[in-house]
Amino acid sequence: MGPSCATTAAPPLLPQQQRDVPRSSSPPRPRRRLRDPPSSVLLPLPPSPPSRVSNNHDRSLKLSSAATALLLFRVFVAFWAIAVAAPLRAFASSSSSSSSVSMQSPLGPPSDEMLTESLRFEQFNDGKVLALFNFSRSFAGRSVDAFQESHYSLFPKTLGETLQTFGVVEMHLTFTQGRWNHEHWGYSPIAAAPGVQLWSWFNASDIDTKWKSLTNALAGSFCASLNFIDQSLTAEPRISLSPEGHFPSQNRSFSTDSPSGFQLRAGSLPREITCTENLTPWTKLLPCRTHAGIATLFNAYKLYDTDFHSMSVHVVPKCADPSCTKRELSLVQTLAVVFDPIRMSASRTDDWSLDFLFNRQLTGACPLAQKTFVEVVVPSSEGLSIQPTPARVGQTTNGRYRAEFDLPLGEAMNIAIQRTNPYPSNVIDRSISPIRVHRYLTGYGRERGGIAVNIYNYGPDPVRVAYLESIPWFLRIYLHTLTVDSKPLLAASSTDRPGSPPLNESAVSVLGMEYQPAIDRVRPTVMEMTMRIPALSLTSLAFDFDRAFIKYTEHPPDANRGFDIGPGLLTVLDAGATSVAAFAGYQHHHPRIWTETLLIALPTPDFSMPYNVITMTCTIMALFFGSFFNLLSREFVAVEVAADGDKAPGAKGWRGWLAARFSRRTTTKKKQE
């Protein structure tokens, strides 16, 4: 019930207010609230002692404020004693007895969990700069056992529950935009295929159902179209994608041999575009996200204004002892971007700095990381100026200059590189990429075609490789057209280079082959070959195919653009003695080289023809059916004609003429009868 206006006494008016009040016989009536009941039911309330009520109210407020302040102070003291003081004392005692240069976190994770952050900058001969972010986490002992009980510390809970639910033992997921230039940049340290690629090892039953559920779960977690990887895009290679981790002593089984056991599933979407909506959930898996550590350099505007961009998530199991009784788990997140300082700078020089590349600086190490360091690799140290002064300098295995920096807690850092000779060299160095692969289309028209693959070996030693092709079902491969040929390179003849192999030893050897024919709308064609590539030779593979006629509902919205065919994979099983240095710093067990993606146009119907047929048919039907419907459904009325030949007033136009003719014939017939 609203307050009564009659019991409220108005305060005395000031002299100025008294002059402004209009002279009237009655004072202005106070406005009543809309929700107040009518004035007839408002009863005057008895006056209450205001002094006692106000004193009690103020006293209760003071007591509640004091109690709240005391409670907050006790909570703050308890938090400081548990979360800050104890870890600081432990850190002080451990740092006094440790001689390591890495920074130990005062609020670090448990002892059986370790986080390492590293940032590597490498400038190539053509002036482009690679920035490789690496976030490595290892879990052992109680941490791995705690995953079974859904207890997670540094390991992301969303990812851990997904892998545990679907029985995933090992997983590799990559998002890539652009293609790595092997001739100028050497071999990629991450080796990712264009688009989105996922391959996982399972240890469960009903693998196909688990694989489909895994793709759907990861599609929601990373905001990607991984749910479009169905069985028609899924392959099961036997040699190329070997496991990176250590599995227990159990033989691998295939889907055709056993429904359970360690099995592999791999799929890719070469047309998937990587953007910030994939980067955001990827950064949420980091312990410090983008608030501390090397991830503070993440600037989406700069990261996607590059020549190459790739980010990945790798979950690999490992053995802590030779008998593999103690298990470990490794989670590695990598982000690789290739900048072009010459294109980005107005002076067209290859000088760069962190502020120039990312428009940001490093603000300090992540408090949860046991070790954080930054590494810079440049072609040579001649005329080189690096700021600030590196903590350690040296050379890489291929003779490049290397400088390392330690990133402490709470200290900003801006690395700047300047060279006296700003113009880069575009000369191709075969020593950094002795093995190269190139794939292209052959034939013409939209009915038949072919695929050719060239494998170059510029090294002096033969290499053993495995080549994998996974081709969609709508390209029907003719296996009898497969040809494998090898010939020596022009620059590798015995007269030009001493020590080259004779011509009769340049023949390629096919050591083995696995072939799985495609089934329409069920599975792709999988062809895997193991070969021995001779030294200083060019090996060519070629085969023909027919383009299938697919349903019009299976075409994409831009049907005339064509269909993207995933890249081929060349896995180097044995690189030889002289080619090992070219693969230094490679993260995977076997070096992998991905080919180009292909764009193939299938027989495409004229999607505008149905529209033309529908419009023409509807027009004809409207004219034909409408005319006859009017003639059959309308009621005709006889028109009387006067004796002098003039017609009576009635309908005008052709309708009136038709009615008059009809009535005239009727009148004549009646007279004859």
XYZ file of C-alpha atoms in Angstrom:
673
model
C 0.000 0.000 0.000
C 1.396 3.379 -1.031
C 2.226 6.094 1.493
C -0.505 8.524 2.495
C -0.077 12.064 1.240
C -2.033 13.495 4.152
C 0.499 12.482 6.773
C 3.510 14.011 5.023
C 4.418 17.504 6.140
C 5.809 19.847 3.498
C 9.146 21.515 4.321
C 9.199 25.291 4.733
C 9.813 27.269 1.559
C 12.777 29.536 1.089
C 12.228 33.218 0.285
C 13.131 32.695 -3.355
C 10.792 29.733 -3.610
C 7.996 31.704 -1.972
C 8.252 34.337 -4.693
C 8.106 31.682 -7.410
C 4.992 29.990 -6.031
C 1.857 31.213 -7.828
C -0.728 32.874 -5.726
C -3.671 30.549 -5.401
C -6.209 29.789 -2.805
C -5.155 26.120 -2.310
C -1.720 24.476 -2.380
C -0.925 22.158 -5.331
C -2.040 18.601 -4.887
C 0.810 16.079 -4.797
C 0.988 13.572 -7.639
C -0.026 10.059 -6.790
C 1.630 6.931 -8.137
C -0.140 4.970 -10.810
C -0.127 1.818 -8.725
C -1.559 3.505 -5.589
C -5.100 2.514 -4.697
C -7.865 5.105 -4.926
C -7.834 7.961 -2.441
C -11.016 6.743 -0.855
C -9.217 3.769 0.706
C -6.153 5.700 1.882
C -6.365 5.985 5.652
C -4.122 8.170 7.744
C -1.508 6.151 9.575
C -0.675 6.856 13.173
C 2.564 8.767 13.555
C 5.572 6.700 14.622
C 8.577 7.895 16.594
C 11.045 8.742 13.818
C 14.053 9.188 16.089
C 13.965 5.647 17.522
C 13.452 3.995 14.092
C 16.254 5.948 12.434
C 18.653 5.232 15.291
C 17.960 1.498 15.197
C 18.296 1.453 11.398
C 21.632 3.283 11.423
C 22.930 1.023 14.198
C 21.997 -2.156 12.209
C 23.686 -0.755 9.109
C 26.881 -0.060 11.037
C 26.895 -3.558 12.546
C 26.292 -5.257 9.170
C 29.028 -3.178 7.483
C 31.523 -4.042 10.225
C 30.671 -7.745 10.027
C 31.011 -7.728 6.231
C 34.366 -5.963 6.371
C 35.660 -8.412 8.966
C 34.501 -11.361 6.916
C 36.148 -10.029 3.735
C 39.387 -9.419 5.635
C 39.434 -13.008 6.921
C 38.779 -14.370 3.420
C 41.610 -12.239 2.006
C 44.052 -13.430 4.676
C 43.134 -17.063 4.077
C 43.506 -16.672 0.311
C 46.907 -15.027 0.717
C 48.142 -17.772 3.036
C 46.968 -20.604 0.760
C 47.390 -19.300 -2.789
C 50.257 -16.807 -2.587
C 52.428 -17.115 0.518
C 52.953 -20.889 0.442
C 53.842 -21.079 -3.291
C 56.178 -18.110 -2.925
C 58.048 -19.819 -0.070
C 58.286 -23.013 -2.093
C 59.522 -21.072 -5.110
C 62.141 -19.249 -3.029
C 63.464 -22.516 -1.627
C 63.546 -24.207 -5.037
C 65.109 -21.264 -6.888
C 67.966 -21.046 -4.382
C 68.969 -24.653 -5.092
C 68.380 -24.580 -8.867
C 70.878 -23.312 -11.414
C 68.608 -23.444 -14.474
C 68.156 -20.316 -16.548
C 64.472 -20.974 -17.164
C 61.895 -19.224 -15.046
C 59.953 -21.433 -12.600
C 56.386 -20.393 -11.959
C 55.448 -19.593 -8.344
C 51.921 -20.771 -9.087
C 52.992 -23.706 -11.193
C 51.122 -26.932 -11.928
C 51.731 -30.231 -10.109
C 55.162 -31.821 -10.356
C 54.018 -34.483 -12.829
C 52.752 -31.861 -15.303
C 55.022 -29.599 -17.342
C 54.336 -26.687 -19.669
C 56.967 -25.357 -22.079
C 56.477 -22.398 -24.401
C 58.861 -21.619 -27.250
C 58.804 -19.094 -30.061
C 61.068 -19.537 -33.075
C 61.698 -16.881 -35.723
C 63.497 -18.015 -38.868
C 64.246 -15.743 -41.793
C 64.632 -17.444 -45.153
C 66.857 -16.501 -48.057
C 64.032 -14.694 -49.861
C 63.441 -12.390 -46.858
C 60.261 -14.006 -45.516
C 60.053 -14.691 -41.771
C 58.595 -17.793 -40.132
C 57.083 -17.401 -36.658
C 56.549 -20.799 -35.015
C 54.672 -20.824 -31.692
C 54.974 -24.059 -29.737
C 53.009 -24.880 -26.571
C 54.048 -28.283 -25.244
C 52.448 -29.967 -22.238
C 53.452 -33.357 -20.829
C 51.543 -35.390 -18.238
C 52.809 -38.397 -16.324
C 51.982 -40.497 -13.282
C 48.969 -39.347 -11.337
C 47.953 -36.755 -13.927
C 47.245 -39.420 -16.543
C 45.319 -41.526 -14.016
C 43.328 -38.471 -12.928
C 41.942 -38.097 -16.462
C 39.909 -41.246 -15.892
C 38.196 -39.479 -12.986
C 37.686 -36.211 -14.904
C 40.338 -34.323 -12.908
C 42.187 -31.901 -15.200
C 44.804 -29.271 -14.449
C 46.756 -28.119 -17.525
C 44.994 -30.462 -19.923
C 41.832 -28.898 -21.431
C 38.787 -30.606 -20.003
C 36.715 -30.287 -23.181
C 39.389 -31.994 -25.247
C 40.157 -34.616 -22.605
C 36.553 -35.693 -22.203
C 36.136 -35.898 -25.977
C 39.145 -38.157 -26.440
C 38.230 -40.336 -23.471
C 34.599 -40.762 -24.545
C 35.405 -41.971 -28.065
C 38.458 -44.084 -27.217
C 41.019 -41.917 -29.030
C 44.618 -42.899 -28.307
C 46.353 -40.434 -30.632
C 44.985 -37.440 -32.545
C 46.372 -34.929 -35.040
C 44.278 -31.946 -36.168
C 45.568 -29.169 -38.453
C 44.053 -25.985 -39.911
C 46.115 -24.616 -42.811
C 45.718 -21.726 -45.215
C 48.205 -21.441 -48.074
C 50.947 -23.760 -49.301
C 54.462 -24.188 -48.009
C 57.185 -23.212 -50.508
C 59.678 -26.074 -50.239
C 62.121 -24.661 -52.781
C 62.778 -21.395 -50.932
C 61.844 -22.258 -47.321
C 63.048 -25.838 -47.025
C 60.904 -28.446 -45.329
C 58.057 -27.379 -43.111
C 58.537 -28.166 -39.399
C 54.807 -28.921 -39.088
C 53.989 -30.564 -42.478
C 50.288 -29.719 -42.735
C 47.998 -30.251 -45.694
C 45.983 -27.326 -47.110
C 42.555 -27.012 -45.535
C 41.526 -29.046 -42.500
C 42.957 -32.484 -41.832
C 42.199 -34.947 -39.034
C 43.676 -38.356 -38.417
C 43.289 -40.344 -35.220
C 44.146 -43.715 -33.737
C 41.371 -45.522 -31.874
C 41.421 -48.346 -29.351
C 37.746 -49.208 -29.146
C 35.012 -51.155 -30.849
C 32.654 -49.798 -33.505
C 35.344 -47.470 -34.871
C 33.218 -45.945 -37.646
C 30.581 -44.734 -35.191
C 33.241 -43.340 -32.862
C 34.940 -41.612 -35.784
C 31.713 -39.903 -36.836
C 31.032 -38.791 -33.267
C 34.587 -37.488 -32.918
C 34.294 -35.322 -36.029
C 30.998 -33.884 -34.796
C 32.438 -33.109 -31.364
C 35.562 -31.443 -32.761
C 33.454 -29.473 -35.232
C 31.609 -27.878 -32.345
C 34.746 -27.363 -30.259
C 36.769 -25.640 -32.996
C 33.884 -24.034 -34.903
C 34.820 -25.871 -38.116
C 33.068 -28.040 -40.719
C 34.650 -31.276 -39.557
C 31.218 -32.892 -39.416
C 31.295 -33.054 -43.245
C 34.040 -35.700 -43.062
C 31.868 -38.762 -43.603
C 32.735 -42.284 -44.702
C 33.061 -41.221 -48.348
C 35.998 -38.981 -47.353
C 37.615 -41.316 -44.810
C 40.735 -43.335 -45.575
C 42.716 -45.958 -43.658
C 46.356 -45.849 -44.815
C 48.650 -48.665 -43.730
C 52.115 -47.113 -44.127
C 52.045 -43.329 -44.508
C 50.346 -42.138 -41.311
C 52.173 -44.305 -38.829
C 51.604 -43.617 -35.104
C 53.790 -40.953 -33.549
C 53.419 -42.263 -29.996
C 54.245 -45.485 -28.231
C 51.419 -47.981 -28.048
C 51.371 -51.022 -25.759
C 52.463 -54.383 -27.122
C 49.391 -55.027 -29.237
C 49.274 -55.567 -32.976
C 47.460 -53.134 -35.181
C 44.223 -54.377 -36.727
C 42.408 -53.116 -39.793
C 38.704 -52.655 -40.316
C 38.708 -55.510 -42.814
C 40.392 -57.904 -40.368
C 38.984 -57.137 -36.919
C 36.207 -54.846 -35.675
C 38.277 -53.723 -32.653
C 41.871 -52.897 -31.742
C 44.196 -50.071 -32.744
C 42.778 -48.647 -35.954
C 43.422 -45.497 -37.959
C 40.955 -43.102 -39.544
C 41.980 -40.089 -41.639
C 39.987 -37.448 -43.460
C 40.450 -33.957 -44.850
C 38.511 -30.984 -46.195
C 40.809 -29.190 -48.667
C 38.290 -26.416 -49.262
C 37.878 -25.402 -45.593
C 38.914 -21.814 -44.912
C 40.752 -21.012 -41.668
C 39.820 -17.746 -39.960
C 39.497 -16.121 -36.536
C 36.497 -18.242 -35.552
C 38.901 -21.217 -35.494
C 41.687 -19.298 -33.761
C 39.514 -18.235 -30.827
C 38.598 -21.746 -29.572
C 42.173 -22.864 -30.280
C 43.605 -20.189 -27.968
C 41.114 -21.132 -25.234
C 42.925 -24.459 -24.890
C 46.093 -22.666 -23.719
C 46.643 -22.456 -19.939
C 47.272 -18.680 -19.989
C 45.294 -18.091 -23.182
C 46.378 -14.734 -24.637
C 46.837 -12.932 -21.311
C 50.462 -13.942 -20.681
C 53.333 -15.716 -22.388
C 54.167 -15.794 -26.072
C 50.445 -15.917 -26.937
C 50.193 -12.185 -26.153
C 51.506 -11.600 -29.684
C 48.361 -13.070 -31.221
C 46.830 -10.347 -33.346
C 44.259 -11.736 -35.759
C 44.677 -8.831 -38.174
C 48.384 -9.624 -38.516
C 48.227 -13.405 -38.310
C 45.894 -13.701 -41.287
C 47.735 -11.124 -43.387
C 50.491 -13.636 -44.117
C 51.615 -15.924 -46.939
C 51.116 -19.089 -44.906
C 49.101 -19.858 -41.781
C 48.766 -23.185 -39.982
C 47.692 -24.178 -36.475
C 47.505 -27.688 -35.097
C 46.705 -29.820 -32.057
C 48.615 -33.061 -31.445
C 47.839 -35.559 -28.681
C 50.453 -38.325 -28.521
C 50.913 -41.106 -25.906
C 54.413 -41.988 -24.739
C 56.107 -44.596 -22.562
C 58.028 -43.520 -19.459
C 60.033 -46.758 -19.229
C 61.262 -49.379 -21.736
C 58.591 -51.880 -20.691
C 55.880 -49.215 -21.200
C 54.333 -49.908 -17.805
C 54.269 -46.180 -16.997
C 52.385 -44.023 -19.441
C 52.822 -40.392 -20.388
C 50.715 -38.087 -22.492
C 51.893 -35.182 -24.622
C 49.724 -32.325 -25.852
C 51.355 -29.983 -28.378
C 49.739 -26.915 -29.918
C 51.614 -25.196 -32.736
C 50.938 -22.077 -34.751
C 53.089 -21.288 -37.791
C 52.805 -18.096 -39.863
C 55.076 -16.795 -42.624
C 55.354 -13.008 -42.889
C 56.635 -10.994 -45.831
C 58.429 -7.933 -44.386
C 59.233 -6.602 -47.852
C 55.548 -6.413 -48.741
C 54.555 -5.022 -45.353
C 57.192 -2.276 -45.114
C 57.103 0.983 -47.021
C 60.903 1.007 -47.500
C 60.870 -2.487 -49.098
C 63.473 -3.889 -46.710
C 63.597 -7.197 -44.900
C 64.209 -5.656 -41.453
C 61.627 -6.625 -38.888
C 60.695 -6.515 -35.221
C 57.943 -7.880 -33.003
C 56.146 -4.567 -33.011
C 56.380 -4.458 -36.799
C 55.117 -8.020 -37.418
C 52.429 -8.295 -34.733
C 51.851 -4.675 -33.730
C 52.489 -5.935 -30.177
C 55.325 -6.844 -27.818
C 55.991 -9.676 -25.412
C 54.761 -8.780 -21.920
C 56.337 -11.632 -19.959
C 56.255 -15.386 -19.523
C 53.201 -17.397 -18.589
C 53.173 -18.010 -14.796
C 52.242 -21.662 -15.340
C 55.138 -22.404 -17.712
C 58.307 -24.034 -16.408
C 60.322 -22.756 -19.360
C 59.786 -19.979 -21.893
C 62.350 -18.950 -24.485
C 62.536 -17.181 -27.846
C 64.836 -18.268 -30.667
C 65.877 -16.295 -33.749
C 67.514 -17.982 -36.772
C 68.867 -15.960 -39.709
C 70.907 -17.020 -42.760
C 74.159 -15.424 -41.555
C 75.515 -13.003 -38.973
C 77.262 -10.702 -41.477
C 75.967 -7.166 -41.127
C 73.393 -8.318 -38.579
C 72.155 -6.230 -35.663
C 69.909 -7.809 -32.977
C 68.226 -5.916 -30.159
C 68.246 -6.736 -27.275
C 71.429 -8.685 -26.729
C 70.685 -12.445 -26.861
C 71.463 -14.677 -23.905
C 73.056 -17.369 -26.070
C 74.280 -17.529 -29.672
C 75.347 -20.427 -31.872
C 74.751 -22.210 -35.164
C 72.188 -24.693 -36.366
C 72.954 -28.018 -38.025
C 72.795 -26.438 -41.483
C 75.159 -23.581 -40.545
C 72.634 -20.804 -39.893
C 73.109 -18.213 -37.147
C 70.988 -18.743 -34.028
C 70.280 -16.450 -31.068
C 68.252 -17.361 -27.957
C 66.453 -15.138 -25.468
C 64.980 -15.955 -22.065
C 61.566 -14.492 -21.347
C 61.204 -13.813 -17.598
C 58.040 -13.048 -15.687
C 56.583 -9.563 -15.974
C 59.251 -8.133 -18.312
C 58.416 -6.774 -21.747
C 60.563 -7.598 -24.754
C 60.695 -6.331 -28.336
C 63.146 -8.151 -30.594
C 64.380 -6.146 -33.601
C 66.479 -7.434 -36.527
C 68.344 -5.159 -38.926
C 70.636 -6.060 -41.801
C 73.032 -3.911 -43.808
C 72.115 -5.792 -46.995
C 68.322 -5.587 -47.104
C 67.890 -7.200 -50.510
C 67.244 -10.954 -50.258
C 68.446 -13.704 -52.523
C 65.976 -15.738 -54.605
C 68.466 -18.434 -55.577
C 67.058 -21.930 -54.988
C 69.239 -23.995 -52.674
C 68.737 -27.697 -53.369
C 70.531 -28.667 -50.173
C 67.583 -27.478 -48.036
C 65.021 -29.449 -50.100
C 66.697 -32.415 -51.835
C 63.357 -34.204 -52.279
C 60.478 -32.443 -53.976
C 57.095 -33.580 -55.297
C 54.728 -31.967 -57.804
C 51.244 -33.119 -58.844
C 49.088 -31.864 -61.735
C 46.143 -32.813 -63.950
C 46.355 -34.254 -67.460
C 43.833 -34.579 -70.264
C 41.071 -32.238 -71.357
C 37.296 -32.077 -71.336
C 34.849 -33.081 -68.644
C 34.540 -36.755 -69.397
C 38.026 -38.234 -68.925
C 41.293 -37.095 -67.419
C 44.352 -38.142 -65.478
C 46.699 -37.292 -62.614
C 50.489 -37.158 -62.887
C 52.980 -36.948 -60.015
C 56.657 -36.013 -60.340
C 59.054 -36.914 -57.521
C 62.466 -35.206 -57.686
C 65.500 -36.510 -55.831
C 68.367 -34.012 -56.013
C 70.439 -35.851 -53.399
C 73.353 -38.164 -54.145
C 71.750 -41.066 -52.248
C 68.657 -43.114 -53.092
C 65.697 -42.694 -50.775
C 62.841 -44.963 -49.772
C 59.452 -43.268 -49.788
C 55.759 -44.079 -49.537
C 53.262 -42.197 -51.686
C 49.575 -41.993 -50.699
C 46.620 -40.952 -52.848
C 43.075 -40.694 -51.493
C 40.742 -39.817 -54.363
C 36.964 -39.275 -54.020
C 34.588 -41.831 -55.442
C 33.341 -39.616 -58.282
C 36.753 -40.012 -59.996
C 36.791 -43.617 -61.205
C 40.395 -44.759 -61.382
C 41.632 -47.265 -63.971
C 44.384 -49.186 -62.238
C 45.618 -50.758 -65.480
C 46.640 -47.280 -66.686
C 49.063 -46.771 -63.775
C 52.608 -46.157 -64.995
C 55.781 -45.602 -62.942
C 58.817 -44.300 -64.770
C 62.167 -42.876 -63.724
C 64.870 -41.005 -65.577
C 68.023 -39.115 -64.566
C 67.883 -35.367 -64.193
C 69.512 -33.242 -66.875
C 71.950 -31.719 -64.389
C 72.826 -35.124 -62.998
C 74.521 -36.719 -66.005
C 77.894 -38.363 -65.516
C 79.596 -35.720 -67.641
C 78.299 -32.775 -65.591
C 78.704 -34.034 -62.023
C 81.310 -36.544 -60.884
C 80.239 -39.410 -58.708
C 76.728 -39.634 -60.139
C 75.183 -43.098 -60.611
C 75.302 -44.763 -64.008
C 72.244 -44.548 -66.190
C 71.387 -48.228 -65.743
C 71.020 -47.710 -61.953
C 68.450 -44.929 -62.233
C 65.433 -47.246 -62.444
C 62.793 -46.903 -59.758
C 61.855 -49.917 -57.684
C 58.262 -50.435 -56.515
C 58.595 -52.310 -53.233
C 54.906 -52.692 -52.424
C 51.439 -51.382 -53.140
C 48.099 -51.223 -51.350
C 44.975 -50.478 -53.382
C 41.379 -50.030 -52.213
C 38.803 -49.433 -54.947
C 36.099 -46.886 -54.338
C 32.427 -47.542 -53.733
C 30.006 -44.887 -54.902
C 29.018 -42.617 -52.019
C 30.564 -45.028 -49.489
C 34.381 -44.819 -49.566
C 37.154 -43.218 -51.655
C 39.888 -44.798 -53.731
C 43.021 -45.307 -51.634
C 46.313 -46.091 -53.368
C 49.543 -46.398 -51.400
C 52.907 -47.295 -52.931
C 56.316 -47.931 -51.384
C 59.156 -47.071 -53.760
C 62.898 -46.687 -53.851
C 63.754 -43.444 -55.649
C 67.203 -43.409 -57.278
C 69.658 -40.594 -56.656
C 69.605 -37.555 -58.965
C 66.482 -38.779 -60.725
C 62.953 -37.812 -61.659
C 60.242 -40.392 -60.951
C 56.836 -39.987 -62.608
C 53.538 -41.617 -61.703
C 50.468 -41.315 -63.901
C 47.014 -42.870 -64.103
C 43.718 -42.118 -65.852
C 40.187 -41.711 -64.543
C 36.645 -41.024 -65.660
C 34.500 -38.256 -64.274
C 31.256 -39.610 -62.881
C 27.800 -38.121 -63.435
C 26.549 -37.214 -59.982
C 23.101 -36.150 -58.848
C 22.201 -32.510 -59.193
C 21.634 -32.362 -55.422
C 25.268 -33.420 -54.833
C 26.713 -30.355 -56.554
C 27.913 -27.482 -54.362
C 26.255 -24.068 -54.629
C 29.040 -22.877 -56.966
C 28.956 -25.967 -59.152
C 30.860 -24.403 -62.045
C 33.888 -23.775 -59.816
C 34.601 -27.494 -59.524
C 35.496 -29.959 -56.776
C 38.627 -29.789 -54.630
C 40.714 -32.956 -54.518
C 42.852 -33.427 -51.421
C 46.636 -33.401 -51.708
C 48.832 -36.443 -52.033
C 51.282 -37.398 -49.303
C 54.933 -38.363 -49.773
C 56.413 -39.925 -46.628
C 60.192 -40.241 -46.500
C 60.921 -43.561 -44.805
C 64.706 -43.518 -45.363
C 66.219 -40.196 -46.453
C 69.817 -41.362 -46.756
C 72.927 -40.048 -45.061
C 73.217 -36.748 -46.945
C 69.548 -35.728 -46.720
C 69.156 -36.126 -42.952
C 70.363 -32.555 -42.259
C 67.586 -31.129 -44.446
C 64.967 -32.597 -42.084
C 66.572 -31.243 -38.893
C 64.010 -29.814 -36.485
C 61.165 -31.847 -37.966
C 58.467 -32.590 -35.380
C 57.036 -35.857 -36.750
C 58.520 -39.332 -36.750
C 58.843 -39.544 -40.555
C 59.213 -36.438 -42.751
C 56.080 -35.767 -44.774
C 55.691 -33.663 -47.908
C 52.206 -32.707 -49.096
C 51.466 -32.010 -52.752
C 49.172 -29.416 -54.261
C 45.410 -29.693 -54.148
C 43.610 -30.171 -57.448
C 40.482 -28.501 -58.796
C 38.466 -30.803 -61.051
C 35.326 -29.870 -62.981
C 32.733 -32.631 -63.282
C 29.975 -32.844 -65.892
C 27.743 -30.042 -64.661
C 24.129 -29.617 -65.757
C 22.721 -26.281 -66.781
C 21.075 -25.282 -63.527
C 19.269 -22.410 -65.304
C 17.413 -24.808 -67.631
C 14.920 -26.005 -64.964
C 14.020 -22.393 -64.343
C 13.473 -21.780 -68.068
C 11.374 -24.926 -68.452
C 9.277 -24.103 -65.410
C 8.573 -20.532 -66.530
C 7.699 -21.562 -70.101
C 5.487 -24.442 -68.967
C 3.681 -22.303 -66.431
C 3.059 -19.609 -69.038
C 1.601 -22.062 -71.567
C -0.515 -23.787 -68.972
C -1.827 -20.474 -67.685
C -2.918 -19.328 -71.173
C -4.327 -22.669 -72.334
C -6.001 -23.753 -69.126
C -7.232 -20.277 -68.253
C -8.966 -19.750 -71.578
C -10.766 -23.086 -71.557
C -11.677 -22.745 -67.927
C -13.334 -19.391 -68.608
C -15.293 -20.799 -71.534
C -16.488 -23.808 -69.574
C -17.233 -22.164 -66.259
C -18.765 -18.844 -67.260
C -22.552 -18.510 -67.714
C -23.675 -16.989 -71.021
C -26.792 -14.793 -71.079
C -28.936 -14.319 -74.245
C -29.068 -10.822 -75.696
C -32.341 -9.605 -77.298
C -31.923 -8.049 -80.718
C -34.312 -5.311 -81.858
C -36.355 -5.561 -85.054
C -34.349 -2.920 -86.868
C -31.160 -4.977 -86.393
C -29.770 -2.989 -83.512
C -28.786 -5.069 -80.538
C -30.156 -4.383 -77.122
C -27.961 -2.908 -74.437
C -25.713 -5.599 -73.084
C -22.162 -6.633 -72.993
C -19.731 -4.862 -75.260
C -16.791 -6.175 -77.218
C -16.173 -9.737 -78.319
C -18.095 -11.109 -75.370
C -21.232 -9.297 -76.403
C -20.767 -10.364 -80.011
C -20.341 -14.003 -78.939
C -23.450 -13.828 -76.751
C -25.487 -12.286 -79.579
C -24.436 -14.953 -82.059
C -25.273 -17.693 -79.568
C -28.728 -16.225 -78.839
C -29.434 -15.707 -82.568
C -28.740 -19.342 -83.337
C -30.957 -20.431 -80.478
C -33.845 -18.216 -81.677
C -33.555 -19.475 -85.261
C -33.595 -23.115 -84.140
C -36.767 -22.513 -82.058
C -38.562 -20.920 -85.021
C -37.716 -23.860 -87.254
C -39.143 -26.235 -84.696
